[in-house]
mmCIF file of C-alpha atoms and ligand atoms in Angstrom:
data_model
loop_
_atom_site.group_PDB
_atom_site.id
_atom_site.type_symbol
_atom_site.label_atom_id
_atom_site.label_comp_id
_atom_site.label_asym_id
_atom_site.label_seq_id
_atom_site.Cartn_x
_atom_site.Cartn_y
_atom_site.Cartn_z
ATOM 1 C CA UNK A 484 132.718 -37.010 -138.467
ATOM 2 C CA UNK A 485 130.883 -40.273 -138.068
ATOM 3 C CA UNK A 486 133.791 -41.790 -136.186
ATOM 4 C CA UNK A 487 134.148 -38.697 -133.986
ATOM 5 C CA UNK A 488 130.469 -38.896 -133.079
ATOM 6 C CA UNK A 489 130.959 -42.578 -132.285
ATOM 7 C CA UNK A 490 134.010 -41.780 -130.181
ATOM 8 C CA UNK A 491 131.981 -39.246 -128.190
ATOM 9 C CA UNK A 492 129.079 -41.661 -127.714
ATOM 10 C CA UNK A 493 131.389 -44.480 -126.583
ATOM 11 C CA UNK A 494 133.875 -42.612 -124.413
ATOM 12 C CA UNK A 495 131.985 -39.427 -123.434
ATOM 13 C CA UNK A 496 135.166 -37.460 -123.836
ATOM 14 C CA UNK A 497 136.757 -35.453 -126.656
ATOM 15 C CA UNK A 498 139.672 -33.053 -126.685
ATOM 16 C CA UNK A 499 139.327 -29.373 -127.621
ATOM 17 C CA UNK A 500 140.176 -29.872 -131.304
ATOM 18 C CA UNK A 501 137.785 -32.781 -131.682
ATOM 19 C CA UNK A 502 135.010 -30.700 -130.140
ATOM 20 C CA UNK A 503 135.700 -27.841 -132.540
ATOM 21 C CA UNK A 504 135.509 -30.274 -135.450
ATOM 22 C CA UNK A 505 132.090 -31.528 -134.340
ATOM 23 C CA UNK A 506 130.790 -28.058 -133.479
ATOM 24 C CA UNK A 507 131.930 -26.263 -136.631
ATOM 25 C CA UNK A 508 132.161 -29.126 -139.135
ATOM 26 C CA UNK A 509 130.040 -29.515 -142.227
ATOM 27 C CA UNK A 510 128.044 -32.748 -141.955
ATOM 28 C CA UNK A 511 124.528 -34.103 -141.873
ATOM 29 C CA UNK A 512 123.139 -33.322 -138.407
ATOM 30 C CA UNK A 513 120.535 -36.055 -138.702
ATOM 31 C CA UNK A 514 123.281 -38.578 -138.022
ATOM 32 C CA UNK A 515 124.022 -36.850 -134.749
ATOM 33 C CA UNK A 516 120.353 -36.412 -133.808
ATOM 34 C CA UNK A 517 119.683 -40.127 -134.375
ATOM 35 C CA UNK A 518 122.491 -41.072 -131.989
ATOM 36 C CA UNK A 519 121.385 -38.499 -129.405
ATOM 37 C CA UNK A 520 117.779 -39.684 -129.524
ATOM 38 C CA UNK A 521 118.881 -43.312 -129.157
ATOM 39 C CA UNK A 522 120.871 -42.420 -126.017
ATOM 40 C CA UNK A 523 118.005 -40.353 -124.639
ATOM 41 C CA UNK A 524 115.565 -43.222 -125.204
ATOM 42 C CA UNK A 525 117.865 -45.692 -123.481
ATOM 43 C CA UNK A 526 117.839 -43.536 -120.311
ATOM 44 C CA UNK A 527 114.472 -41.725 -120.350
ATOM 45 C CA UNK A 528 112.403 -43.642 -122.885
ATOM 46 C CA UNK A 529 109.976 -41.438 -124.735
ATOM 47 C CA UNK A 530 108.908 -39.476 -121.659
ATOM 48 C CA UNK A 531 108.911 -35.699 -121.722
ATOM 49 C CA UNK A 532 109.175 -34.066 -118.296
ATOM 50 C CA UNK A 533 107.423 -30.752 -117.749
ATOM 51 C CA UNK A 534 108.312 -27.976 -115.307
ATOM 52 C CA UNK A 535 106.000 -25.122 -114.368
ATOM 53 C CA UNK A 536 108.069 -21.950 -114.640
ATOM 54 C CA UNK A 537 107.050 -19.164 -112.267
ATOM 55 C CA UNK A 538 108.883 -15.896 -112.873
ATOM 56 C CA UNK A 539 109.042 -14.371 -109.389
ATOM 57 C CA UNK A 540 110.420 -10.938 -110.115
ATOM 58 C CA UNK A 541 112.135 -8.957 -112.842
ATOM 59 C CA UNK A 542 113.984 -6.679 -110.456
ATOM 60 C CA UNK A 543 117.659 -7.438 -110.929
ATOM 61 C CA UNK A 544 120.872 -6.166 -109.384
ATOM 62 C CA UNK A 545 122.945 -7.601 -112.219
ATOM 63 C CA UNK A 546 123.677 -5.981 -115.534
ATOM 64 C CA UNK A 547 124.278 -8.765 -118.079
ATOM 65 C CA UNK A 548 124.682 -7.014 -121.434
ATOM 66 C CA UNK A 549 122.411 -9.498 -123.242
ATOM 67 C CA UNK A 550 119.495 -9.486 -120.836
ATOM 68 C CA UNK A 551 116.374 -7.321 -121.049
ATOM 69 C CA UNK A 552 115.809 -7.153 -117.287
ATOM 70 C CA UNK A 553 119.362 -5.923 -116.493
ATOM 71 C CA UNK A 554 119.412 -3.169 -113.863
ATOM 72 C CA UNK A 555 120.500 -0.532 -116.392
ATOM 73 C CA UNK A 556 117.369 -1.014 -118.479
ATOM 74 C CA UNK A 557 115.384 1.910 -117.083
ATOM 75 C CA UNK A 558 112.572 1.179 -119.546
ATOM 76 C CA UNK A 559 111.792 -2.279 -118.159
ATOM 77 C CA UNK A 560 108.506 -2.242 -116.287
ATOM 78 C CA UNK A 561 109.347 -3.935 -113.000
ATOM 79 C CA UNK A 562 107.114 -6.342 -111.068
ATOM 80 C CA UNK A 563 107.393 -8.691 -108.137
ATOM 81 C CA UNK A 564 105.000 -11.540 -107.332
ATOM 82 C CA UNK A 565 103.723 -11.824 -103.766
ATOM 83 C CA UNK A 566 103.872 -15.072 -101.838
ATOM 84 C CA UNK A 567 100.143 -15.369 -102.360
ATOM 85 C CA UNK A 568 100.585 -15.056 -106.143
ATOM 86 C CA UNK A 569 103.294 -17.710 -106.121
ATOM 87 C CA UNK A 570 101.297 -20.225 -104.080
ATOM 88 C CA UNK A 571 98.265 -19.638 -106.298
ATOM 89 C CA UNK A 572 100.336 -20.482 -109.392
ATOM 90 C CA UNK A 573 101.631 -23.679 -107.741
ATOM 91 C CA UNK A 574 98.058 -24.643 -106.976
ATOM 92 C CA UNK A 575 96.978 -24.048 -110.559
ATOM 93 C CA UNK A 576 100.053 -25.866 -111.852
ATOM 94 C CA UNK A 577 99.443 -28.890 -109.674
ATOM 95 C CA UNK A 578 95.906 -29.183 -111.026
ATOM 96 C CA UNK A 579 97.277 -29.045 -114.566
ATOM 97 C CA UNK A 580 99.662 -31.940 -113.891
ATOM 98 C CA UNK A 581 102.924 -30.237 -112.968
ATOM 99 C CA UNK A 582 105.048 -32.024 -110.355
ATOM 100 C CA UNK A 583 107.993 -29.644 -110.562
ATOM 101 C CA UNK A 584 107.863 -25.916 -109.980
ATOM 102 C CA UNK A 585 110.702 -23.665 -111.042
ATOM 103 C CA UNK A 586 110.988 -20.340 -109.228
ATOM 104 C CA UNK A 587 113.089 -18.099 -111.441
ATOM 105 C CA UNK A 588 113.842 -14.441 -111.218
ATOM 106 C CA UNK A 589 116.224 -11.572 -111.478
ATOM 107 C CA UNK A 590 118.585 -11.034 -108.582
ATOM 108 C CA UNK A 591 115.992 -9.208 -106.521
ATOM 109 C CA UNK A 592 117.060 -7.990 -103.067
ATOM 110 C CA UNK A 593 113.625 -8.978 -101.815
ATOM 111 C CA UNK A 594 114.500 -12.653 -102.237
ATOM 112 C CA UNK A 595 116.629 -12.941 -99.132
ATOM 113 C CA UNK A 596 116.859 -16.263 -97.303
ATOM 114 C CA UNK A 597 114.375 -15.122 -94.664
ATOM 115 C CA UNK A 598 111.821 -14.548 -97.422
ATOM 116 C CA UNK A 599 112.579 -17.683 -99.416
ATOM 117 C CA UNK A 600 112.911 -20.255 -96.631
ATOM 118 C CA UNK A 601 109.301 -20.028 -95.375
ATOM 119 C CA UNK A 602 108.110 -19.928 -99.007
ATOM 120 C CA UNK A 603 110.040 -23.099 -99.852
ATOM 121 C CA UNK A 604 108.744 -24.807 -96.715
ATOM 122 C CA UNK A 605 105.162 -23.881 -97.564
ATOM 123 C CA UNK A 606 105.419 -25.191 -101.120
ATOM 124 C CA UNK A 607 107.094 -28.412 -100.006
ATOM 125 C CA UNK A 608 104.542 -29.074 -97.284
ATOM 126 C CA UNK A 609 101.535 -28.246 -99.433
ATOM 127 C CA UNK A 610 102.725 -30.282 -102.437
ATOM 128 C CA UNK A 611 105.045 -32.911 -100.947
ATOM 129 C CA UNK A 612 105.080 -34.963 -104.141
ATOM 130 C CA UNK A 613 106.550 -32.067 -106.130
ATOM 131 C CA UNK A 614 110.151 -31.122 -106.771
ATOM 132 C CA UNK A 615 111.151 -27.514 -106.309
ATOM 133 C CA UNK A 616 113.733 -25.872 -108.521
ATOM 134 C CA UNK A 617 115.239 -22.454 -107.888
ATOM 135 C CA UNK A 618 116.893 -20.190 -110.446
ATOM 136 C CA UNK A 619 117.703 -17.016 -108.568
ATOM 137 C CA UNK A 620 121.267 -16.333 -109.598
ATOM 138 C CA UNK A 621 124.478 -16.072 -107.612
ATOM 139 C CA UNK A 622 124.337 -16.399 -103.840
ATOM 140 C CA UNK A 623 126.676 -17.309 -101.018
ATOM 141 C CA UNK A 624 127.335 -20.961 -100.218
ATOM 142 C CA UNK A 625 125.600 -20.452 -96.883
ATOM 143 C CA UNK A 626 122.509 -19.205 -98.639
ATOM 144 C CA UNK A 627 122.451 -22.136 -101.077
ATOM 145 C CA UNK A 628 122.853 -24.521 -98.148
ATOM 146 C CA UNK A 629 119.991 -22.838 -96.262
ATOM 147 C CA UNK A 630 117.686 -23.038 -99.299
ATOM 148 C CA UNK A 631 118.600 -26.701 -99.775
ATOM 149 C CA UNK A 632 117.982 -27.437 -96.110
ATOM 150 C CA UNK A 633 114.595 -25.721 -96.403
ATOM 151 C CA UNK A 634 113.633 -28.277 -99.052
ATOM 152 C CA UNK A 635 114.655 -26.962 -102.485
ATOM 153 C CA UNK A 636 115.796 -29.846 -104.695
ATOM 154 C CA UNK A 637 117.302 -28.318 -107.803
ATOM 155 C CA UNK A 638 119.033 -25.121 -108.917
ATOM 156 C CA UNK A 639 119.508 -23.684 -112.392
ATOM 157 C CA UNK A 640 122.477 -21.391 -112.985
ATOM 158 C CA UNK A 641 123.921 -21.364 -116.477
ATOM 159 C CA UNK A 642 127.627 -20.665 -116.722
ATOM 160 C CA UNK A 643 126.745 -18.694 -119.934
ATOM 161 C CA UNK A 644 130.245 -19.129 -121.415
ATOM 162 C CA UNK A 645 133.217 -21.155 -120.196
ATOM 163 C CA UNK A 646 135.765 -18.678 -121.534
ATOM 164 C CA UNK A 647 136.666 -16.065 -118.919
ATOM 165 C CA UNK A 648 137.568 -13.359 -121.489
ATOM 166 C CA UNK A 649 134.328 -13.999 -123.323
ATOM 167 C CA UNK A 650 132.439 -13.869 -120.026
ATOM 168 C CA UNK A 651 133.960 -10.419 -119.433
ATOM 169 C CA UNK A 652 132.594 -9.227 -122.786
ATOM 170 C CA UNK A 653 129.064 -10.324 -121.888
ATOM 171 C CA UNK A 654 129.007 -8.917 -118.366
ATOM 172 C CA UNK A 655 130.020 -5.731 -116.515
ATOM 173 C CA UNK A 656 133.286 -5.713 -114.532
ATOM 174 C CA UNK A 657 131.538 -6.386 -111.217
ATOM 175 C CA UNK A 658 130.297 -9.795 -112.407
ATOM 176 C CA UNK A 659 133.028 -12.420 -112.385
ATOM 177 C CA UNK A 660 133.353 -15.716 -114.206
ATOM 178 C CA UNK A 661 135.198 -17.219 -111.219
ATOM 179 C CA UNK A 662 132.265 -16.361 -108.961
ATOM 180 C CA UNK A 663 129.810 -18.028 -111.345
ATOM 181 C CA UNK A 664 131.897 -21.216 -111.272
ATOM 182 C CA UNK A 665 132.236 -21.012 -107.495
ATOM 183 C CA UNK A 666 128.437 -20.951 -107.279
ATOM 184 C CA UNK A 667 128.061 -23.976 -109.557
ATOM 185 C CA UNK A 668 130.617 -25.998 -107.599
ATOM 186 C CA UNK A 669 128.943 -25.107 -104.299
ATOM 187 C CA UNK A 670 125.524 -26.110 -105.640
ATOM 188 C CA UNK A 671 126.866 -29.472 -106.812
ATOM 189 C CA UNK A 672 128.690 -30.135 -103.537
ATOM 190 C CA UNK A 673 125.646 -29.234 -101.445
ATOM 191 C CA UNK A 674 123.666 -31.849 -103.334
ATOM 192 C CA UNK A 675 121.305 -29.885 -105.559
ATOM 193 C CA UNK A 676 120.442 -31.426 -108.896
ATOM 194 C CA UNK A 677 122.311 -28.628 -110.595
ATOM 195 C CA UNK A 678 121.753 -27.111 -113.998
ATOM 196 C CA UNK A 679 124.402 -25.309 -115.947
ATOM 197 C CA UNK A 680 124.339 -24.297 -119.588
ATOM 198 C CA UNK A 681 125.100 -21.596 -122.095
ATOM 199 C CA UNK A 682 123.744 -19.461 -124.890
ATOM 200 C CA UNK A 683 124.528 -20.319 -128.491
ATOM 201 C CA UNK A 684 125.491 -17.450 -130.787
ATOM 202 C CA UNK A 685 126.076 -14.861 -128.084
ATOM 203 C CA UNK A 686 128.131 -11.893 -129.335
ATOM 204 C CA UNK A 687 131.849 -12.684 -129.829
ATOM 205 C CA UNK A 688 131.316 -16.433 -129.420
ATOM 206 C CA UNK A 689 133.538 -18.773 -131.475
ATOM 207 C CA UNK A 690 133.475 -22.563 -131.975
ATOM 208 C CA UNK A 691 136.523 -22.700 -129.693
ATOM 209 C CA UNK A 692 134.502 -21.131 -126.873
ATOM 210 C CA UNK A 693 131.679 -23.622 -127.426
ATOM 211 C CA UNK A 694 134.283 -26.399 -127.225
ATOM 212 C CA UNK A 695 135.316 -24.947 -123.855
ATOM 213 C CA UNK A 696 131.660 -25.052 -122.803
ATOM 214 C CA UNK A 697 131.642 -28.792 -123.517
ATOM 215 C CA UNK A 698 134.903 -29.345 -121.641
ATOM 216 C CA UNK A 699 133.451 -27.489 -118.649
ATOM 217 C CA UNK A 700 130.304 -29.634 -118.761
ATOM 218 C CA UNK A 701 132.511 -32.720 -118.762
ATOM 219 C CA UNK A 702 134.360 -31.418 -115.734
ATOM 220 C CA UNK A 703 131.297 -30.329 -113.736
ATOM 221 C CA UNK A 704 128.983 -33.217 -114.731
ATOM 222 C CA UNK A 705 125.819 -31.197 -114.006
ATOM 223 C CA UNK A 706 122.504 -33.037 -113.816
ATOM 224 C CA UNK A 707 120.761 -30.486 -116.055
ATOM 225 C CA UNK A 708 121.969 -28.439 -119.004
ATOM 226 C CA UNK A 709 120.062 -25.478 -120.464
ATOM 227 C CA UNK A 710 121.080 -24.497 -123.975
ATOM 228 C CA UNK A 711 119.321 -21.813 -125.953
ATOM 229 C CA UNK A 712 120.108 -19.416 -128.768
ATOM 230 C CA UNK A 713 121.064 -15.845 -127.884
ATOM 231 C CA UNK A 714 118.214 -13.547 -128.956
ATOM 232 C CA UNK A 715 118.731 -9.767 -128.930
ATOM 233 C CA UNK A 716 116.666 -7.460 -126.755
ATOM 234 C CA UNK A 717 116.144 -3.985 -128.200
ATOM 235 C CA UNK A 718 116.909 -2.144 -124.943
ATOM 236 C CA UNK A 719 120.313 -3.734 -124.317
ATOM 237 C CA UNK A 720 123.858 -3.022 -125.545
ATOM 238 C CA UNK A 721 123.527 -6.122 -127.760
ATOM 239 C CA UNK A 722 120.366 -4.914 -129.504
ATOM 240 C CA UNK A 723 122.034 -4.934 -132.917
ATOM 241 C CA UNK A 724 123.660 -8.368 -132.695
ATOM 242 C CA UNK A 725 122.090 -11.215 -134.646
ATOM 243 C CA UNK A 726 120.327 -14.092 -132.893
ATOM 244 C CA UNK A 727 122.115 -17.419 -132.531
ATOM 245 C CA UNK A 728 121.359 -20.109 -135.052
ATOM 246 C CA UNK A 729 118.649 -22.674 -134.523
ATOM 247 C CA UNK A 730 120.703 -25.361 -136.270
ATOM 248 C CA UNK A 731 123.779 -24.811 -134.139
ATOM 249 C CA UNK A 732 121.667 -24.788 -130.975
ATOM 250 C CA UNK A 733 120.137 -28.149 -131.915
ATOM 251 C CA UNK A 734 123.595 -29.499 -132.679
ATOM 252 C CA UNK A 735 124.829 -28.402 -129.225
ATOM 253 C CA UNK A 736 121.795 -30.079 -127.585
ATOM 254 C CA UNK A 737 122.575 -33.356 -129.360
ATOM 255 C CA UNK A 738 126.290 -33.200 -128.523
ATOM 256 C CA UNK A 739 125.412 -32.539 -124.877
ATOM 257 C CA UNK A 740 123.128 -35.594 -124.830
ATOM 258 C CA UNK A 741 126.022 -37.758 -126.058
ATOM 259 C CA UNK A 742 128.423 -36.258 -123.501
ATOM 260 C CA UNK A 743 125.977 -36.550 -120.564
ATOM 261 C CA UNK A 744 123.458 -39.338 -121.318
ATOM 262 C CA UNK A 745 121.556 -38.843 -118.044
ATOM 263 C CA UNK A 746 121.284 -35.067 -118.264
ATOM 264 C CA UNK A 747 117.916 -33.366 -118.030
ATOM 265 C CA UNK A 748 117.995 -31.127 -121.086
ATOM 266 C CA UNK A 749 115.161 -28.703 -121.837
ATOM 267 C CA UNK A 750 113.931 -27.742 -125.263
ATOM 268 C CA UNK A 751 114.185 -24.098 -124.217
ATOM 269 C CA UNK A 752 111.791 -21.193 -124.600
ATOM 270 C CA UNK A 753 114.445 -19.343 -126.614
ATOM 271 C CA UNK A 754 114.462 -22.237 -129.082
ATOM 272 C CA UNK A 755 110.676 -22.019 -129.322
ATOM 273 C CA UNK A 756 110.936 -18.269 -129.822
ATOM 274 C CA UNK A 757 113.196 -18.696 -132.859
ATOM 275 C CA UNK A 758 111.064 -21.371 -134.488
ATOM 276 C CA UNK A 759 107.421 -22.326 -133.968
ATOM 277 C CA UNK A 760 108.589 -25.953 -134.091
ATOM 278 C CA UNK A 761 111.463 -25.250 -131.700
ATOM 279 C CA UNK A 762 110.129 -27.385 -128.834
ATOM 280 C CA UNK A 763 109.622 -30.409 -131.057
ATOM 281 C CA UNK A 764 112.944 -29.947 -132.808
ATOM 282 C CA UNK A 765 114.695 -29.746 -129.449
ATOM 283 C CA UNK A 766 113.141 -33.043 -128.359
ATOM 284 C CA UNK A 767 114.089 -34.626 -131.686
ATOM 285 C CA UNK A 768 117.691 -33.513 -131.090
ATOM 286 C CA UNK A 769 117.846 -35.271 -127.696
ATOM 287 C CA UNK A 770 116.183 -32.909 -125.196
ATOM 288 C CA UNK A 771 113.768 -34.442 -122.668
ATOM 289 C CA UNK A 772 112.286 -31.523 -120.719
ATOM 290 C CA UNK A 773 109.885 -28.674 -121.513
ATOM 291 C CA UNK A 774 109.282 -25.735 -119.175
ATOM 292 C CA UNK A 775 105.897 -24.120 -119.874
ATOM 293 C CA UNK A 776 105.225 -20.669 -118.486
ATOM 294 C CA UNK A 777 103.150 -20.826 -115.309
ATOM 295 C CA UNK A 778 103.544 -17.159 -114.337
ATOM 296 C CA UNK A 779 100.424 -15.026 -113.920
ATOM 297 C CA UNK A 780 99.397 -14.009 -117.449
ATOM 298 C CA UNK A 781 99.717 -10.264 -116.776
ATOM 299 C CA UNK A 782 103.418 -10.412 -115.851
ATOM 300 C CA UNK A 783 104.629 -12.717 -118.622
ATOM 301 C CA UNK A 784 105.282 -9.875 -121.033
ATOM 302 C CA UNK A 785 107.306 -8.064 -118.411
ATOM 303 C CA UNK A 786 109.764 -10.890 -117.810
ATOM 304 C CA UNK A 787 111.310 -10.043 -121.143
ATOM 305 C CA UNK A 788 114.842 -11.426 -121.227
ATOM 306 C CA UNK A 789 114.899 -11.019 -125.023
ATOM 307 C CA UNK A 790 112.558 -9.723 -127.715
ATOM 308 C CA UNK A 791 109.401 -11.648 -128.637
ATOM 309 C CA UNK A 792 109.949 -14.206 -125.863
ATOM 310 C CA UNK A 793 107.362 -16.919 -126.348
ATOM 311 C CA UNK A 794 104.878 -17.161 -123.502
ATOM 312 C CA UNK A 795 101.642 -18.080 -125.205
ATOM 313 C CA UNK A 796 100.816 -21.020 -127.461
ATOM 314 C CA UNK A 797 102.713 -24.146 -126.448
ATOM 315 C CA UNK A 798 104.676 -22.034 -123.959
ATOM 316 C CA UNK A 799 101.651 -21.355 -121.791
ATOM 317 C CA UNK A 800 101.005 -23.804 -118.968
ATOM 318 C CA UNK A 801 97.256 -23.545 -119.685
ATOM 319 C CA UNK A 802 97.899 -24.995 -123.136
ATOM 320 C CA UNK A 803 99.301 -28.230 -121.767
ATOM 321 C CA UNK A 804 96.900 -30.256 -123.865
ATOM 322 C CA UNK A 805 98.351 -28.686 -127.002
ATOM 323 C CA UNK A 806 101.824 -29.518 -125.795
ATOM 324 C CA UNK A 807 100.740 -33.097 -125.047
ATOM 325 C CA UNK A 808 99.328 -33.377 -128.566
ATOM 326 C CA UNK A 809 102.346 -31.893 -130.255
ATOM 327 C CA UNK A 810 104.659 -34.241 -128.343
ATOM 328 C CA UNK A 811 102.420 -37.217 -129.124
ATOM 329 C CA UNK A 812 102.549 -36.275 -132.791
ATOM 330 C CA UNK A 813 106.329 -36.807 -132.789
ATOM 331 C CA UNK A 814 106.097 -39.998 -130.728
ATOM 332 C CA UNK A 815 106.670 -38.693 -127.199
ATOM 333 C CA UNK A 816 104.508 -38.512 -124.077
ATOM 334 C CA UNK A 817 104.269 -35.715 -121.556
ATOM 335 C CA UNK A 818 104.231 -37.367 -118.129
ATOM 336 C CA UNK A 819 102.906 -36.279 -114.741
ATOM 337 C CA UNK A 820 106.058 -36.916 -112.762
ATOM 338 C CA UNK A 821 108.713 -35.071 -110.766
ATOM 339 C CA UNK A 822 111.117 -36.076 -113.491
ATOM 340 C CA UNK A 823 114.219 -36.448 -111.381
ATOM 341 C CA UNK A 824 117.686 -37.002 -112.770
ATOM 342 C CA UNK A 825 118.448 -40.694 -113.184
ATOM 343 C CA UNK A 826 121.715 -41.919 -111.707
ATOM 344 C CA UNK A 827 123.879 -43.849 -114.184
ATOM 345 C CA UNK A 828 123.469 -47.594 -113.599
ATOM 346 C CA UNK A 829 126.842 -48.807 -114.865
HETATM 347 N N1 SAH B 1394 118.863 -14.305 -112.935
HETATM 348 C C1 SAH B 1394 118.968 -15.726 -112.995
HETATM 349 C C2 SAH B 1394 117.908 -16.405 -113.841
HETATM 350 C C3 SAH B 1394 117.252 -15.617 -114.953
HETATM 351 S S1 SAH B 1394 118.075 -15.492 -116.479
HETATM 352 C C4 SAH B 1394 120.335 -16.110 -113.485
HETATM 353 O O1 SAH B 1394 121.130 -15.248 -113.829
HETATM 354 O O2 SAH B 1394 120.635 -17.306 -113.501
HETATM 355 C C5 SAH B 1394 117.865 -17.087 -117.187
HETATM 356 C C6 SAH B 1394 118.675 -17.345 -118.441
HETATM 357 O O3 SAH B 1394 118.162 -16.609 -119.540
HETATM 358 C C7 SAH B 1394 120.118 -16.895 -118.376
HETATM 359 O O4 SAH B 1394 120.905 -17.875 -117.770
HETATM 360 C C8 SAH B 1394 120.488 -16.646 -119.835
HETATM 361 O O5 SAH B 1394 121.240 -17.724 -120.371
HETATM 362 C C9 SAH B 1394 119.140 -16.547 -120.538
HETATM 363 N N2 SAH B 1394 119.055 -15.268 -121.267
HETATM 364 C C10 SAH B 1394 119.109 -14.020 -120.771
HETATM 365 N N3 SAH B 1394 119.089 -13.113 -121.767
HETATM 366 C C11 SAH B 1394 119.015 -13.806 -122.923
HETATM 367 C C12 SAH B 1394 118.992 -13.438 -124.307
HETATM 368 N N4 SAH B 1394 119.039 -12.180 -124.680
HETATM 369 N N5 SAH B 1394 118.903 -14.427 -125.227
HETATM 370 C C13 SAH B 1394 118.848 -15.716 -124.848
HETATM 371 N N6 SAH B 1394 118.900 -16.122 -123.572
HETATM 372 C C14 SAH B 1394 118.984 -15.179 -122.616
#
């Protein structure tokens, strides 16, 4: 295993079987974490970038079987932030030290280009030193281009699984794997710093599928990669499936760091939901980003993608000092910075 890890670190390429060996093998993960952290420190030092996550709306036209805000969940209490709400949260976030805002939401019909473009322009003109990230699902290439031209810098859209048959087991027939990939390729070509990623331990997942996730990351070369454990939501078809494993999630984070040294990799909220030390453990496995919740407090419980989603404690943007302290305690510093992707120098 040691030599496989070395091969990955040196060549940033493995074949399917080698990936499966590293994903499913029995070995001491600390070896892997040490390598991942060394690579991360070479590129990003000991800085931790923060993003203020504003959850715009939990209305959603999609019906992902794993997700609590899917359109078929009639029990979800729906909400939608107004432009005024959103700008107020940016204002509060800026004062706290955020220099990136992430606007995430369900696929809400309200969020048409003619709504988003003026909003993006307002945020970019009011806080010109901030980066703006969108995570609003699948859209046409024209729409992505228009949002980019309006000033959005980054876009998060996880591929969820790189295996088309697996994708079809996680989504209804009207959602297509090919369309997801089309979106990711368009985002990359347009020039967004683009985030892909996947869940670990989603129903029916195998080590072979995770290997395919890594091969897809190698092919796409996204600037950001979000990796979190699947966590069941009680009002979804996957309510009875077990959550993904913390250990395997951390292993996938570390492997991703070795594959893509420059990637911006968050220690995700789902990781923090599984383990109170999840944020720290993510950073110690090679992650370099944390995305505290900057949504208005009264809607946080409604943006429930999975059960018990963390949104207080270290997850809350107001508790940034706690996050700073907990990162300092493991030798890292939260910085006030846009935290852009760093181009490889070689
Ligand atoms: N609608 C947008 C963004 C919101 S969902 C989109 O589809 O991109 C953001 C991410 O939450 C998804 O990409 C998915 O990977 C994750 N997610 C949703 N349900 C989850 C669950 N039950 N457990 C863990 N992660 C989940």
